[in-house]
Amino acid sequence: MNTTDPAFESRLKDSAVATEALLVSLLSDQTLPDEVTRPAHLMAAMRHGSLNGGKRLRPFLLRESALLLGGNEQAAMRIGAALECLHCYSLIHDDLPAMDDDDLRRGQPTVHRAFDEATAILAGDSLLTYAFDIIAAPETALPDRAKTELVLALARAAGSGGMVGGQALDLAAEKSAPDEAGITTLQAMKTGALIRFACEAGAIIAGADQEHRQRLRKFGQVIGLAFQLADDLLDITSDAETMGKATGKDAARGKGTLVAMHGTGWAEEKLDALTAEAVDLLAPYGEKAFILQQTARFIASRQN
Amino acid sequence: MNTTDPAFESRLKDSAVATEALLVSLLSDQTLPDEVTRPAHLMAAMRHGSLNGGKRLRPFLLRESALLLGGNEQAAMRIGAALECLHCYSLIHDDLPAMDDDDLRRGQPTVHRAFDEATAILAGDSLLTYAFDIIAAPETALPDRAKTELVLALARAAGSGGMVGGQALDLAAEKSAPDEAGITTLQAMKTGALIRFACEAGAIIAGADQEHRQRLRKFGQVIGLAFQLADDLLDITSDAETMGKATGKDAARGKGTLVAMHGTGWAEEKLDALTAEAVDLLAPYGEKAFILQQTARFIASRQN
């Protein structure tokens, strides 16, 4: 497994820089048509919770999936920014005292620590809402049909039957430990749904037919599983300095993960198998799929 | 000012019953395509925060605005339900301990009292997300163009430059009292934006041209001002039993309202003027506008 492909790393980096620049512009204090004013304090909290943020893996997956199928790059960047706003809202709310009660995120104080709890709730609400604004905005050059499909797919991935539902199952799991099937469902929803959306959205942006859409969706599902498994492994094997957030928390809470259940050896084998499955899924696209296949390898082997 | 028009009251009641029935079906535990499962506990909290809920004024305004311009009634009902999900999310989050810290809403325990704080945060997040799901869903029989416009208008009305922005200004106002212009901006965003959306959405659903859309939008803006003024008056003159929630809270917090600034006499005159303005705005539609004009009168004179 190649974990240091310089061409891949540099493409991932470039994409993160471009996503960051787009988010900076989207999250400026400048008001849009139909808006009265954007309160500066709220916008600052939204920026704190979403800028300088990591690898931007989801926008990268979204853009590469769109490019694979011939989709418009600018539109893919904007949908990627929308997805990142939604992802960041979920982190802000997850970090709240009533939820995971985290003080540190990406090496920085969480939004409710840097501002206050009420502002963090509103900044999250606002980033979630803004994701749909960005998709529907005239600046996103896509047919209305594609926009409608993206809104629906994102809402399903993020709502009570997706990410938020997974978070609700996660809270319940602290009281009553789920079995293996329960953990798998929880993780497919909490972490998997947005990663799956990222890949499927590329197909929607490209206007690809159902066959391509289903294949990208399946690819997203498989790498989503790998992502969560790698995350659970890192929670055991890494330290807070490398991760930029608290580690060892799952074990401290007695929270069941598949790694805790089956051991790190099993998890590493499972990761290899998922990576192979993801790579195979994209074989029909030949060399064009190389970047996405490298992304699958990267996800399984990442160190933070 | 006629406050007891039985035909109007019965039409408002019928609409609330129909909206309730639609919300019951939309908020069932049944999963949708693309969903894994909907956690029962989360769905129960979403229902607690959105069913048995008051007059359903926003869906009523939306449906009547659509009908005025020849829009499809079924589609208008679904967009009304989406708007109500979004309105109810805002109430759930506003009631949280970190925000207004309310124990009572519509005579019932608030969601974080009936469940817990984490569940209330997630139930709100989920209702907000679901609003966009409902708009984009295939069951909502509207052209993709109209759906895109509705998503954009709702996201603008609800986001950092609309309702949530108004809530952020409201929190700031507890620390530093705004002047009259500041209060007006705050209220136009916090309460006004969704009421304005309700009226404008009717025009979008009907596929009406910009002239109609702007007129309905302006009507929504004017009755939104009246709604907030009536609310501030009621906070002074009514009691908790009639309102189903705590009253006198604005004064207790030293929160500035236009009523506190100018007195109840001024507020009643201003309400009459706003009602007359709203009624005049719809004069071009003749008798067809009677229901919406009655709604403007109802808003100004409501007792709870």
mmCIF file with all atom_site columns, C-alpha atoms in Angstrom, chain A residues 2 5 7-8 64 68 279 282 285-297:
data_model
loop_
_atom_site.group_PDB
_atom_site.id
_atom_site.type_symbol
_atom_site.label_atom_id
_atom_site.label_alt_id
_atom_site.label_comp_id
_atom_site.label_asym_id
_atom_site.label_entity_id
_atom_site.label_seq_id
_atom_site.pdbx_PDB_ins_code
_atom_site.Cartn_x
_atom_site.Cartn_y
_atom_site.Cartn_z
_atom_site.occupancy
_atom_site.B_iso_or_equiv
_atom_site.pdbx_formal_charge
_atom_site.auth_seq_id
_atom_site.auth_comp_id
_atom_site.auth_asym_id
_atom_site.auth_atom_id
_atom_site.pdbx_PDB_model_num
ATOM 1  C CA . ASN A 1 2   ? 1.572   3.227  -1.205  1.00 0.00 ? 2   ASN A CA 1
ATOM 2  C CA . ASP A 1 5   ? 2.591   9.094  -3.553  1.00 0.00 ? 5   ASP A CA 1
ATOM 3  C CA . ALA A 1 7   ? 1.634   13.377 -7.038  1.00 0.00 ? 7   ALA A CA 1
ATOM 4  C CA . PHE A 1 8   ? -1.433  12.279 -5.094  1.00 0.00 ? 8   PHE A CA 1
ATOM 5  C CA . GLU A 1 64  ? -12.554 13.717 -8.308  1.00 0.00 ? 64  GLU A CA 1
ATOM 6  C CA . LEU A 1 68  ? -13.972 11.018 -13.479 1.00 0.00 ? 68  LEU A CA 1
ATOM 7  C CA . VAL A 1 279 ? -10.182 -0.244 -6.120  1.00 0.00 ? 279 VAL A CA 1
ATOM 8  C CA . LEU A 1 282 ? -13.596 1.510  -10.229 1.00 0.00 ? 282 LEU A CA 1
ATOM 9  C CA . TYR A 1 285 ? -12.913 3.253  -15.671 1.00 0.00 ? 285 TYR A CA 1
ATOM 10 C CA . GLY A 1 286 ? -9.310  2.149  -16.244 1.00 0.00 ? 286 GLY A CA 1
ATOM 11 C CA . GLU A 1 287 ? -6.530  4.652  -15.642 1.00 0.00 ? 287 GLU A CA 1
ATOM 12 C CA . LYS A 1 288 ? -8.962  7.564  -15.247 1.00 0.00 ? 288 LYS A CA 1
ATOM 13 C CA . ALA A 1 289 ? -9.890  6.150  -11.843 1.00 0.00 ? 289 ALA A CA 1
ATOM 14 C CA . PHE A 1 290 ? -6.316  6.155  -10.526 1.00 0.00 ? 290 PHE A CA 1
ATOM 15 C CA . ILE A 1 291 ? -6.745  9.224  -8.298  1.00 0.00 ? 291 ILE A CA 1
ATOM 16 C CA . LEU A 1 292 ? -9.892  7.895  -6.639  1.00 0.00 ? 292 LEU A CA 1
ATOM 17 C CA . GLN A 1 293 ? -8.216  4.526  -6.165  1.00 0.00 ? 293 GLN A CA 1
ATOM 18 C CA . GLN A 1 294 ? -5.255  6.268  -4.551  1.00 0.00 ? 294 GLN A CA 1
ATOM 19 C CA . THR A 1 295 ? -7.737  8.079  -2.317  1.00 0.00 ? 295 THR A CA 1
ATOM 20 C CA . ALA A 1 296 ? -9.099  4.741  -1.147  1.00 0.00 ? 296 ALA A CA 1
ATOM 21 C CA . ARG A 1 297 ? -5.538  3.637  -0.313  1.00 0.00 ? 297 ARG A CA 1
#
